[in-house]
PDB file of C-alpha atoms in Angstrom:
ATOM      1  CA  UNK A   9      74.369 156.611 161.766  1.00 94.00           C
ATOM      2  CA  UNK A  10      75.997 154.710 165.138  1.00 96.00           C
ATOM      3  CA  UNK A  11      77.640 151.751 164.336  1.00 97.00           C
ATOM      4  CA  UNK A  12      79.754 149.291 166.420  1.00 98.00           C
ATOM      5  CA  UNK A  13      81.530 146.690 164.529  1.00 98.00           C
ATOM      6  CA  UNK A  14      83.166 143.671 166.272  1.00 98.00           C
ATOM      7  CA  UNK A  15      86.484 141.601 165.249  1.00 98.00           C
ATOM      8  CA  UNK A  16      88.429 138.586 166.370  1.00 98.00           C
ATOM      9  CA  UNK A  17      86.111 135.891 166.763  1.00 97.00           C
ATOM     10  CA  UNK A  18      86.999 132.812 165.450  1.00 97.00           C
ATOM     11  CA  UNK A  19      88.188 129.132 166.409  1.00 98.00           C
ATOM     12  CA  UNK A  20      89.979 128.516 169.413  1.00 98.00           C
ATOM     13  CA  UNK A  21      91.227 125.469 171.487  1.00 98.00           C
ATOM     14  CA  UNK A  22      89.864 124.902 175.334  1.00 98.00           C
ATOM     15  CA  UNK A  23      92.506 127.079 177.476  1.00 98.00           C
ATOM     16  CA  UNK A  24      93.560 129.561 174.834  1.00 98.00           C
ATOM     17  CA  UNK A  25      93.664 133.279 174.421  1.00 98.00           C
ATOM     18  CA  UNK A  26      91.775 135.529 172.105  1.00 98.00           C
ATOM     19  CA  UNK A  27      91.339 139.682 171.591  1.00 98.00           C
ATOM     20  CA  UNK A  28      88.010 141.086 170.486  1.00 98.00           C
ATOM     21  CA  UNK A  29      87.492 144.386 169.275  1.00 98.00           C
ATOM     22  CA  UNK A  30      84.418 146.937 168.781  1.00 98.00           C
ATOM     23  CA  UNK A  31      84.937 149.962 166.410  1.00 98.00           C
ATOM     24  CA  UNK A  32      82.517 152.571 167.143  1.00 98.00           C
ATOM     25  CA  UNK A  33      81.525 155.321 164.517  1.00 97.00           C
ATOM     26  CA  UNK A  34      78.631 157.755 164.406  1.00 96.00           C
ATOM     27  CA  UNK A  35      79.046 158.637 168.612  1.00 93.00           C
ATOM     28  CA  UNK A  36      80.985 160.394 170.654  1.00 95.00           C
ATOM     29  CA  UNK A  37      82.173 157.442 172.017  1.00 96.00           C
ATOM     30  CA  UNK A  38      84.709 159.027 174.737  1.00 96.00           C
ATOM     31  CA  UNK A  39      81.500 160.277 176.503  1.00 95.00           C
ATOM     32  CA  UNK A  40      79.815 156.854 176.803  1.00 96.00           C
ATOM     33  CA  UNK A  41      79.795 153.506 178.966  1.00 97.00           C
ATOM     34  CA  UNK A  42      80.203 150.424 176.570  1.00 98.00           C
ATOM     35  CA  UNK A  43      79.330 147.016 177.553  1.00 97.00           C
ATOM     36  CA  UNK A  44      80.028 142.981 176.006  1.00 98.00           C
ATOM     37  CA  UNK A  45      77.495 140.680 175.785  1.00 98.00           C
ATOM     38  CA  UNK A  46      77.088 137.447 174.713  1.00 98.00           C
ATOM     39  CA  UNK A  47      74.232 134.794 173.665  1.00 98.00           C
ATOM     40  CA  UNK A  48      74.093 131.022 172.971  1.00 97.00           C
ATOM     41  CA  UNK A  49      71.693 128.445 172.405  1.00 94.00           C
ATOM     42  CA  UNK A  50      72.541 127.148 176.179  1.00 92.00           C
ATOM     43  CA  UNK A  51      72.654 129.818 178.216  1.00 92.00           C
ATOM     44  CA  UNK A  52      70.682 132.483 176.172  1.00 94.00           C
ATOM     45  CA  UNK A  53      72.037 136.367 176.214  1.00 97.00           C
ATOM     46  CA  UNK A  54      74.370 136.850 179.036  1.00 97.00           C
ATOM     47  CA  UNK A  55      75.746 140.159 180.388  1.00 97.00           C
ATOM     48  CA  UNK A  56      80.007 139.843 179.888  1.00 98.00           C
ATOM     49  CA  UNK A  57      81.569 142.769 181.342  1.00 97.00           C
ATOM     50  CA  UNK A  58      81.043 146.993 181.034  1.00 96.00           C
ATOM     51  CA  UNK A  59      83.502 149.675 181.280  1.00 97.00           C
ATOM     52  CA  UNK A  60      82.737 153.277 181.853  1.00 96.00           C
ATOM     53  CA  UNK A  61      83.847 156.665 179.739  1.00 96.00           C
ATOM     54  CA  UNK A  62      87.751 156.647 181.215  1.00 95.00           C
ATOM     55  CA  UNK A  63      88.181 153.333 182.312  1.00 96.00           C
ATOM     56  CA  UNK A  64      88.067 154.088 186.183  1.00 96.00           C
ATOM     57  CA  UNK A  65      85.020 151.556 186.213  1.00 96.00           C
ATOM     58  CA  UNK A  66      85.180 148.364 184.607  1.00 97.00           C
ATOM     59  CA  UNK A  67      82.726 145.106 185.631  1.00 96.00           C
ATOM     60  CA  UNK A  68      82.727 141.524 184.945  1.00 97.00           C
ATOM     61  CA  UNK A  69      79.763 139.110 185.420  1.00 97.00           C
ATOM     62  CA  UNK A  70      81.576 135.953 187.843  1.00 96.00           C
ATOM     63  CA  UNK A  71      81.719 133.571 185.423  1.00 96.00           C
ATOM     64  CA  UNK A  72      84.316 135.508 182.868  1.00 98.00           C
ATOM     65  CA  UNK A  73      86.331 137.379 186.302  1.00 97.00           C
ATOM     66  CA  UNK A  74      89.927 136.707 186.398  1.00 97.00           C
ATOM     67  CA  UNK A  75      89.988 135.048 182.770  1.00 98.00           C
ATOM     68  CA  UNK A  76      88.468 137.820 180.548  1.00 98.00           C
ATOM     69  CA  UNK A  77      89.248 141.803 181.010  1.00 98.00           C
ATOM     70  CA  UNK A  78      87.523 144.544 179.414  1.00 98.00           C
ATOM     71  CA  UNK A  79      89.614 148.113 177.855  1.00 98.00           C
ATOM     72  CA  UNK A  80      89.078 150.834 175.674  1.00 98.00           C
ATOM     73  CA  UNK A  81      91.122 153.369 173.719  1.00 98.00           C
ATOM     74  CA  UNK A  82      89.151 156.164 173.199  1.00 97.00           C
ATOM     75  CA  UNK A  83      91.322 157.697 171.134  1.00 97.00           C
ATOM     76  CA  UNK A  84      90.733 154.892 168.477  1.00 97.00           C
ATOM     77  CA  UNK A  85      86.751 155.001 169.684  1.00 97.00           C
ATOM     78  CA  UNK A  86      87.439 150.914 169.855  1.00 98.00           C
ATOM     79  CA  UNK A  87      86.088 148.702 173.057  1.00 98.00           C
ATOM     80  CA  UNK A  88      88.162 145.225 173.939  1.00 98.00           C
ATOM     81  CA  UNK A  89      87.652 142.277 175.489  1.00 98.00           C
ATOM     82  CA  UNK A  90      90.643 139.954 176.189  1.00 98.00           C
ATOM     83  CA  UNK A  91      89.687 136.723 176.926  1.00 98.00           C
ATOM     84  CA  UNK A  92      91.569 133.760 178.204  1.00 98.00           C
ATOM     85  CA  UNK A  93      91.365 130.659 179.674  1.00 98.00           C
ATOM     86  CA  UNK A  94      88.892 130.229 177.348  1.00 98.00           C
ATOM     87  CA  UNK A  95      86.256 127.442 177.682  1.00 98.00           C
ATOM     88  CA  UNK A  96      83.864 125.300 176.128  1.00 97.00           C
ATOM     89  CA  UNK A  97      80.970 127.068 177.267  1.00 97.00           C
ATOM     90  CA  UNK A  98      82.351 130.599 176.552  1.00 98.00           C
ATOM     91  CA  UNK A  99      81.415 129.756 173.112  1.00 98.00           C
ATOM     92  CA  UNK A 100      78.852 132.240 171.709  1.00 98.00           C
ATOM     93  CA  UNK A 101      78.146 135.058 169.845  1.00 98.00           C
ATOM     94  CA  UNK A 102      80.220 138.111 171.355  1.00 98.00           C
ATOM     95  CA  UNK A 103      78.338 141.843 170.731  1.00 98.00           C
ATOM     96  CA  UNK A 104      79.305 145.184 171.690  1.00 98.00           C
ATOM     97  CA  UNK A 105      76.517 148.180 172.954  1.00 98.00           C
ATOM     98  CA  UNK A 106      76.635 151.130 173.953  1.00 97.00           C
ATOM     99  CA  UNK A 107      74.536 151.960 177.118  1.00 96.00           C
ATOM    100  CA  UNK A 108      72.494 154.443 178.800  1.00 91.00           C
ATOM    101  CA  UNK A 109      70.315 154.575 181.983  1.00 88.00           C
ATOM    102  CA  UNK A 110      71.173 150.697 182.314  1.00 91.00           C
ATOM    103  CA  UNK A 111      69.691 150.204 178.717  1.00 95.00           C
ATOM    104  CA  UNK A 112      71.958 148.754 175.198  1.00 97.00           C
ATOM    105  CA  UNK A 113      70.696 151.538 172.903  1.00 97.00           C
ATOM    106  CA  UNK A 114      73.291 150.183 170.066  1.00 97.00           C
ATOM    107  CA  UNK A 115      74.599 146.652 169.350  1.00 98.00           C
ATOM    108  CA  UNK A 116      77.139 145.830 166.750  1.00 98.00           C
ATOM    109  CA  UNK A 117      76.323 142.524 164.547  1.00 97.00           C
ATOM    110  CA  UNK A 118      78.432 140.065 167.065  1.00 98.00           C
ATOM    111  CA  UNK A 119      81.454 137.845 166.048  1.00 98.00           C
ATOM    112  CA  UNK A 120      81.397 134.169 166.724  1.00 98.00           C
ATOM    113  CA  UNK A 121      83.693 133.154 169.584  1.00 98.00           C
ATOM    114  CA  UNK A 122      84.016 128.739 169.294  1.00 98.00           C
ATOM    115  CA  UNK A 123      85.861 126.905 171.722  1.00 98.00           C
ATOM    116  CA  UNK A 124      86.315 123.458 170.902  1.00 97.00           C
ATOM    117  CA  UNK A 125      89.314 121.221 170.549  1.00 95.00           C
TER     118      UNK A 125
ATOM    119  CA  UNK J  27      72.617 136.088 189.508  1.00 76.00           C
ATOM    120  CA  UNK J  28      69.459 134.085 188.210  1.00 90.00           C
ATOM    121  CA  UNK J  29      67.859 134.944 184.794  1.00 94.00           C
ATOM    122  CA  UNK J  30      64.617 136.616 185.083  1.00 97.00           C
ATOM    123  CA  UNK J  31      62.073 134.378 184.262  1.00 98.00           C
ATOM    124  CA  UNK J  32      59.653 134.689 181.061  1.00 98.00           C
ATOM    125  CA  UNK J  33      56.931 132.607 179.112  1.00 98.00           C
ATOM    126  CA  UNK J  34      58.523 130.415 176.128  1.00 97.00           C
ATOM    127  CA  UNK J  35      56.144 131.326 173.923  1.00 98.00           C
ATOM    128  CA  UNK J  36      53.305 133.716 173.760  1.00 98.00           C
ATOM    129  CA  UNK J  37      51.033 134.174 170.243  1.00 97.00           C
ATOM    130  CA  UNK J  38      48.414 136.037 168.693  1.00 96.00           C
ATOM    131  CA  UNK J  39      46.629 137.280 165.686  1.00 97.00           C
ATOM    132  CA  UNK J  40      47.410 140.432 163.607  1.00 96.00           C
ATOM    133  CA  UNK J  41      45.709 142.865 165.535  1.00 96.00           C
ATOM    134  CA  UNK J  42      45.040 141.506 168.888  1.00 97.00           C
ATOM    135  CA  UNK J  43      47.208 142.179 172.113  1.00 97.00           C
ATOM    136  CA  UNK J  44      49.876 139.837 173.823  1.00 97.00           C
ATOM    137  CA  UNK J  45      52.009 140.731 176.884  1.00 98.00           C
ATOM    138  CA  UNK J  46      55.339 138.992 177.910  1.00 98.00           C
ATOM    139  CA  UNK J  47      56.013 138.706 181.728  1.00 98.00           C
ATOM    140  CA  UNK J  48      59.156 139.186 183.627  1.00 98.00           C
ATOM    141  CA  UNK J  49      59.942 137.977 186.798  1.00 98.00           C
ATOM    142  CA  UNK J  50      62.576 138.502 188.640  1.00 97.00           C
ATOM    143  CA  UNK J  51      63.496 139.036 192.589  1.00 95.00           C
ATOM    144  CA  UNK J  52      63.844 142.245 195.192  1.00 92.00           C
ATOM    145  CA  UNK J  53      67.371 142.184 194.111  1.00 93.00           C
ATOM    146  CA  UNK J  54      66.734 143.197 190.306  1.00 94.00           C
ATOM    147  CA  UNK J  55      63.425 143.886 188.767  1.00 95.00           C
ATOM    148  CA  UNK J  56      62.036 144.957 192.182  1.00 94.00           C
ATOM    149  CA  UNK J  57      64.403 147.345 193.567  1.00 93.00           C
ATOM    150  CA  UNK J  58      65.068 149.217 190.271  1.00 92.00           C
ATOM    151  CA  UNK J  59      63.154 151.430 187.629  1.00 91.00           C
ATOM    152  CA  UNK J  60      65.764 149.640 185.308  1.00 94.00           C
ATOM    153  CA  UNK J  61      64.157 146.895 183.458  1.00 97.00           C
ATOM    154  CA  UNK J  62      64.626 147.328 179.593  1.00 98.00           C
ATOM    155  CA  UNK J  63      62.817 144.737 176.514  1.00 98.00           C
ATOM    156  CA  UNK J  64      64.818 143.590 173.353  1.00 98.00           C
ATOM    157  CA  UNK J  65      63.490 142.364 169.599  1.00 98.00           C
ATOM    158  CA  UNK J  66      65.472 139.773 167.906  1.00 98.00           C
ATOM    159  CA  UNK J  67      64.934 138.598 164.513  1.00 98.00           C
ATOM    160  CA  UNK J  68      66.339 135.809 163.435  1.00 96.00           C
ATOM    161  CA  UNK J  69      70.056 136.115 162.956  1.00 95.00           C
ATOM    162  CA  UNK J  70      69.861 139.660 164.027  1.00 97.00           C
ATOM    163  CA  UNK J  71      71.600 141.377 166.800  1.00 97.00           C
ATOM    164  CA  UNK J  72      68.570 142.607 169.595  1.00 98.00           C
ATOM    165  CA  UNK J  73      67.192 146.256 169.213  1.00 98.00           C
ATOM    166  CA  UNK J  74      66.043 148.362 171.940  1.00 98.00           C
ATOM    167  CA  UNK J  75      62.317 148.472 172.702  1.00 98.00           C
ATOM    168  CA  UNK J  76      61.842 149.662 175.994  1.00 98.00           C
ATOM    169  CA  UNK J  77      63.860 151.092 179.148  1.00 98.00           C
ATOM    170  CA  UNK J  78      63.957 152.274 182.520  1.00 97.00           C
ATOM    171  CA  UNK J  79      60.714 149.929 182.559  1.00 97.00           C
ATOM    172  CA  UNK J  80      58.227 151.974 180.420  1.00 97.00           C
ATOM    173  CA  UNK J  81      60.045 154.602 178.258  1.00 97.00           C
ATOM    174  CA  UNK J  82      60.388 153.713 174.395  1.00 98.00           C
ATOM    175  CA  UNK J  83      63.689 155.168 172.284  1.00 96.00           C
ATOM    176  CA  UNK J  84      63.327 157.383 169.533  1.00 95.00           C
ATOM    177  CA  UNK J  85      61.678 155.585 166.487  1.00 95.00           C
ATOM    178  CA  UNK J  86      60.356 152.734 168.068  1.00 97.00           C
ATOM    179  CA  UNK J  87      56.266 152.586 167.692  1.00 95.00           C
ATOM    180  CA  UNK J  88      54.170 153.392 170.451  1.00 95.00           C
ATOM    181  CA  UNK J  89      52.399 150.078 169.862  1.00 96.00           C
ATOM    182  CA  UNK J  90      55.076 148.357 172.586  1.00 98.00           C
ATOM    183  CA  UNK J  91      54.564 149.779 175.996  1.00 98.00           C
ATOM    184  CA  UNK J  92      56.128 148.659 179.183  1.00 98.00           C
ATOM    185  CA  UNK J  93      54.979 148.365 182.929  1.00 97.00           C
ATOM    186  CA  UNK J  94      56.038 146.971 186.081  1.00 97.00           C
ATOM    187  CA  UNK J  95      54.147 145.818 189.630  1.00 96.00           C
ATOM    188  CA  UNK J  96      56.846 144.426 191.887  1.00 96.00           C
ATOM    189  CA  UNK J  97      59.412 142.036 190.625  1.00 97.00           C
ATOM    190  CA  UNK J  98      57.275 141.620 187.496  1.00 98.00           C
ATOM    191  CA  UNK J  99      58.045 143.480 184.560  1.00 98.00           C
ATOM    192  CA  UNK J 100      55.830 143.277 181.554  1.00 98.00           C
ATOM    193  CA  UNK J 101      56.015 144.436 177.617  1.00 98.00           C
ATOM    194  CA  UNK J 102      52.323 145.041 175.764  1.00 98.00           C
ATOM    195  CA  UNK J 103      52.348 144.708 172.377  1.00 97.00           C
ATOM    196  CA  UNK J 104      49.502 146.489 170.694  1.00 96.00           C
ATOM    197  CA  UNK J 105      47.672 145.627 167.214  1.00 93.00           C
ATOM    198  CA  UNK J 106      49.863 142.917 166.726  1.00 97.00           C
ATOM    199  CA  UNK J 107      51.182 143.153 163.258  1.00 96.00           C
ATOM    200  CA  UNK J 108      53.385 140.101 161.763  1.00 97.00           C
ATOM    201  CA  UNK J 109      57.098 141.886 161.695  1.00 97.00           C
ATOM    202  CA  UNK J 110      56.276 141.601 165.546  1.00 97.00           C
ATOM    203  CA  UNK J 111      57.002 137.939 165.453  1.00 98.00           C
ATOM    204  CA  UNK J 112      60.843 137.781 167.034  1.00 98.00           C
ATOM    205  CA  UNK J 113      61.812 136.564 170.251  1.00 98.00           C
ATOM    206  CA  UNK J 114      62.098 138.853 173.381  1.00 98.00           C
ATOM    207  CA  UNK J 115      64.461 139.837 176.137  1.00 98.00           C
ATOM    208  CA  UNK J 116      63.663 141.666 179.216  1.00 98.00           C
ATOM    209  CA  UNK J 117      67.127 143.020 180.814  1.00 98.00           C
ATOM    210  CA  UNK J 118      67.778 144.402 184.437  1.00 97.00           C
ATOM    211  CA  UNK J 119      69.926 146.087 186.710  1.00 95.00           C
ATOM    212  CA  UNK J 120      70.976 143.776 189.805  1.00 94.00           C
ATOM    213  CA  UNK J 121      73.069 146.315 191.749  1.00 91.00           C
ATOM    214  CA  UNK J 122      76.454 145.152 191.323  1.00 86.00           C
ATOM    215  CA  UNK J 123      75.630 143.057 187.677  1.00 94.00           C
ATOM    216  CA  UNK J 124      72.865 142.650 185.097  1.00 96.00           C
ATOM    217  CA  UNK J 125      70.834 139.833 184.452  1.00 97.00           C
ATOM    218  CA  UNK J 126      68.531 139.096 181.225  1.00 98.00           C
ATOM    219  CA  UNK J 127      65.156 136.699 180.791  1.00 98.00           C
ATOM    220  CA  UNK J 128      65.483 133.483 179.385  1.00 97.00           C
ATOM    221  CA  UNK J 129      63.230 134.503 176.182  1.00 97.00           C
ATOM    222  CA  UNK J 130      59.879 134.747 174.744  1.00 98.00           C
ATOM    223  CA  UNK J 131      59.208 133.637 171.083  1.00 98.00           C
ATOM    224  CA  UNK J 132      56.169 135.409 170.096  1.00 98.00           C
ATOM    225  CA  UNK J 133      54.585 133.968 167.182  1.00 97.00           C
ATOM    226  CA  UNK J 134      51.590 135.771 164.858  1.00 97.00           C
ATOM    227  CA  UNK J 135      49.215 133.246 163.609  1.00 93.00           C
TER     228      UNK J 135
END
């Protein structure tokens, strides 16, 4: 059974810093592009960032570029998403997929990212 | 990058047919065999229902079928049963980013 598992959400204060991380099991996940998404009530689901098998292709939607990055460590089959400069309106709920032929075939359950003073 | 435009709310009784629209531009849904459909239940994180614009996933019922004319992308839901009521998400490729509908809570009366 594929399952992705997300940590790190949680409270944090307008301009601050905070790690997320997506534990795949159940896929080879070396062989795999992995993507972040993320959905509020305001803005609906909203495509984050993607990275491809070795990290020689990573992607940001503009609104997160330059504040959040996405890595992996393959070795660990875990995805990442640093995020800074964090903002009111990045609050949401963060989940991790893995993708094929453009498609999220697999999301994890999401972690709650709130960004309020 | 726009979201890709769908109805708020589309309903129907067990058994009937509904279809969800999804309109986007040239730029995404019209230039790409790439649009895919989400379920979400309440609280839930979205499952897979359709990709590269009509092809279902293992183990999802043949009962949701996709299609596409132009920029308009469209999910069919057949014999409507109630564990059908969930909101929906189309999804597309836009070249150098993605871009998802607003939503469609479909409701069985």
């Amino acid at each position: 059974e594929v399952q992705l598992v997300e940590s790190g959400g949680g409270l944090v204060q307008p301009g601050g810093s905070l790690r997320l991380s997506c534990e795949v099991s159940g896929f080879t996940f070396s062989n795999t592009w992995v993507m972040w998404v993320r959905q509020s009530p305001e803005k609906g689901l909203e495509w984050v960032a993607n990275i491809n098998e070795d990290e020689s292709q990573k992607y940001h939607a503009d609104s997160v570029r330059g504040r959040f990055t996405v890595s992996r460590d393959n070795a660990k089959n875990s995805l990442y998403l640093q995020m800074s400069s964090l903002r009111v309106d990045d609050t949401a709920v963060y989940y991790c997929a893995i993708t094929d032929y453009h498609a999220l075939f697999f999301w994890g359950q999401g972690t709650l990212v709130t960004v309020s003073s | 990058q726009s979201a890709l435009t769908q109805p708020a709310s589309v309903s129907g009784s067990p058994g009937q047919s509904i279809t969800i629209s999804c309109t986007g531009t040239s730029s995404d849904v019209g230039s790409y065999n790439l649009v895919s459909w989400y379920q979400q239940h309440p609280d839930k994180a979205p499952k897979l229902m359709i990709y590269e614009d009509t092809k279902r996933p293992s183990g999802v019922s043949n009962h949701f079928s996709g299609s596409k004319s132009g920029n308009t992308a469209s999910l069919t839901i057949s014999g409507l049963q109630a564990e059908d009521e969930a909101d929906y998400y189309c999804y597309s490729f836009a070249g150098t980013s993605y871009v998802f509908g607003t939503g469609t809570k479909v409701t069985v009366l």
